Short mmCIF file of C-alpha atoms in Angstrom, two decimals:
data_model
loop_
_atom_site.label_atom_id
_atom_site.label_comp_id
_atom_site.label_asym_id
_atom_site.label_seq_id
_atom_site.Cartn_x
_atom_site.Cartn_y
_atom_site.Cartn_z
CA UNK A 19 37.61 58.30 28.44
CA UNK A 20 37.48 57.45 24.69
CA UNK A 21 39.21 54.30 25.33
CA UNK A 22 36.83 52.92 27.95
CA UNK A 23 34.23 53.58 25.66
CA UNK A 24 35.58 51.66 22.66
CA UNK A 25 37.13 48.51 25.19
CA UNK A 26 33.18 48.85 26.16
CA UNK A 27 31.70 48.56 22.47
CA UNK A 28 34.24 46.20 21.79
CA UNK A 29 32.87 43.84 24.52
CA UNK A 30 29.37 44.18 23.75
CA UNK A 31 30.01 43.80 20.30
CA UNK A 32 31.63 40.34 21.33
CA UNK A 33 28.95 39.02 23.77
CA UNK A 34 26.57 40.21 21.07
CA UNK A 35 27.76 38.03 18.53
CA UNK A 36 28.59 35.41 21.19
CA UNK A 37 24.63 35.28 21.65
CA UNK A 38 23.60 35.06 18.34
CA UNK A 39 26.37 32.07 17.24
CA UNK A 40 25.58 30.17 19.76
CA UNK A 41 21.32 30.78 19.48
CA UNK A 42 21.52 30.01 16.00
CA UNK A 43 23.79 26.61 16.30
CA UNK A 44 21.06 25.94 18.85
CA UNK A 45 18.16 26.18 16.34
CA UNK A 46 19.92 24.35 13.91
CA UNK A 47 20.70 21.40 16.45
CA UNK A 48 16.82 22.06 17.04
CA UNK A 49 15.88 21.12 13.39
CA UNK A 50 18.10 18.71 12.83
CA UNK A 51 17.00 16.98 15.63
CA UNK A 52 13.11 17.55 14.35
CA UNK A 53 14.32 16.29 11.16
CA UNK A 54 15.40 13.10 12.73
CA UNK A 55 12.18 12.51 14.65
CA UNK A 56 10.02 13.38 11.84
CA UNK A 57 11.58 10.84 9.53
CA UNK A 58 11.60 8.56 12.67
CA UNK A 59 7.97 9.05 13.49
CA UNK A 60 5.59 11.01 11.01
CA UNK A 61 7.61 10.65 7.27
CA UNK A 62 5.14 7.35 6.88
CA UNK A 63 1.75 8.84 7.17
CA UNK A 64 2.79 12.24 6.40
CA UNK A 65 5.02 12.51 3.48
CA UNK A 66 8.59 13.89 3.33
CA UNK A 67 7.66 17.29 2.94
CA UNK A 68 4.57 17.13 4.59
CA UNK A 69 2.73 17.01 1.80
CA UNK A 70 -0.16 14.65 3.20
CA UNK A 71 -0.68 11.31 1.90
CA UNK A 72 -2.27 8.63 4.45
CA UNK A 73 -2.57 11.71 6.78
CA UNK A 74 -2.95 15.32 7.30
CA UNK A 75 -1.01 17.98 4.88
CA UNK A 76 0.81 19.35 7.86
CA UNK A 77 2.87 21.81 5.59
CA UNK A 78 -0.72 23.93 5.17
CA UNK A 79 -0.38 27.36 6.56
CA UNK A 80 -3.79 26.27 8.08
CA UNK A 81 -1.71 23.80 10.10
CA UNK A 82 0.67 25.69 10.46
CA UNK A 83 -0.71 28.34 11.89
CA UNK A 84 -1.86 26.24 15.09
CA UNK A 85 -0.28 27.11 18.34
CA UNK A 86 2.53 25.69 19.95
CA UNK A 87 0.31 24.21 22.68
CA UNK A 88 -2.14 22.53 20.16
CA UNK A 89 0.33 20.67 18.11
CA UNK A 90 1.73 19.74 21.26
CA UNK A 91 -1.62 17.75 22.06
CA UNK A 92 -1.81 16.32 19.10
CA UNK A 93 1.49 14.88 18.86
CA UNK A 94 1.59 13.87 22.54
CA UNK A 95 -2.58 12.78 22.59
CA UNK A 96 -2.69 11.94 18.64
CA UNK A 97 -6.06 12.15 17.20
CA UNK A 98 -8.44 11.62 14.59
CA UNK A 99 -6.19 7.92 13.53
CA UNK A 100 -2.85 9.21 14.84
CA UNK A 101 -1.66 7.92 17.38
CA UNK A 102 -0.10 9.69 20.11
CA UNK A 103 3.67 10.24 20.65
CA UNK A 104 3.85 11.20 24.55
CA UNK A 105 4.89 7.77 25.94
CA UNK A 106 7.83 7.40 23.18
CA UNK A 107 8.88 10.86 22.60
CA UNK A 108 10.85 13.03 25.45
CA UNK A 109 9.29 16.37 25.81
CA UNK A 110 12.67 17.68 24.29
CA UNK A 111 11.94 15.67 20.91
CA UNK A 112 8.33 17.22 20.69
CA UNK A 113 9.91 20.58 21.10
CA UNK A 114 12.64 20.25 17.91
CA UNK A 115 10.10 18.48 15.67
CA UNK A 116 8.09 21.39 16.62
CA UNK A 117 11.06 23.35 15.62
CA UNK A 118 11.21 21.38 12.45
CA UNK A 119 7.27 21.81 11.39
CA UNK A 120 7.17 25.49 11.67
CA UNK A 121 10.39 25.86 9.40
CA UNK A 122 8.04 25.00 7.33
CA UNK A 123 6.21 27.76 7.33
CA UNK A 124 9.14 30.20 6.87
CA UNK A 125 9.55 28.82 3.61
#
């Protein structure tokens, strides 16, 4: 009995880890990919860091703190002088430079 219980924690243990390689590789693919897009896209107006410059500070916590659905808008619709992103960015894009804003604000 003891050693169906330790083949057992020995398999979760596995699929455990299993989960959390492989949803952490994902994020990272999901920044790097942000990354890309933002230096594609928004780096101009923006600023490297977000910093502002010709356009919104999007590093402020104020930003930041936004939901997922309403910088969705704004980078699909644009607004107030930006334009909007939802005719030459796949919904997959939006998502990691999503991704890549809000590692912002885990900084």
């Amino acid at each position: 009995m003891n050693n169906k219980k330790f083949i057992f924690a020995i398999i979760v243990n596995v699929l455990f880890t299993w989960i959390l390689f492989m949803g952490s590789s994902s994020l990272a693919a999901d920044l790097k990919a942000g990354e890309k897009v933002y230096k594609r896209k928004c780096v101009i107006c923006h600023g490297e860091q977000g910093q502002g410059g010709s356009a919104l500070k999007i590093n402020d916590p104020k930003v930041l703190s936004k939901t997922d659905e309403d910088i969705r808008k704004v980078v699909a619709e644009g607004g107030k002088g930006m334009p909007g992103y939802q005719n030459s960015l796949k919904p997959e894009e939006i998502d990691s430079l999503m991704a890549f804003l809000r590692s912002w604000g885990s900084k």
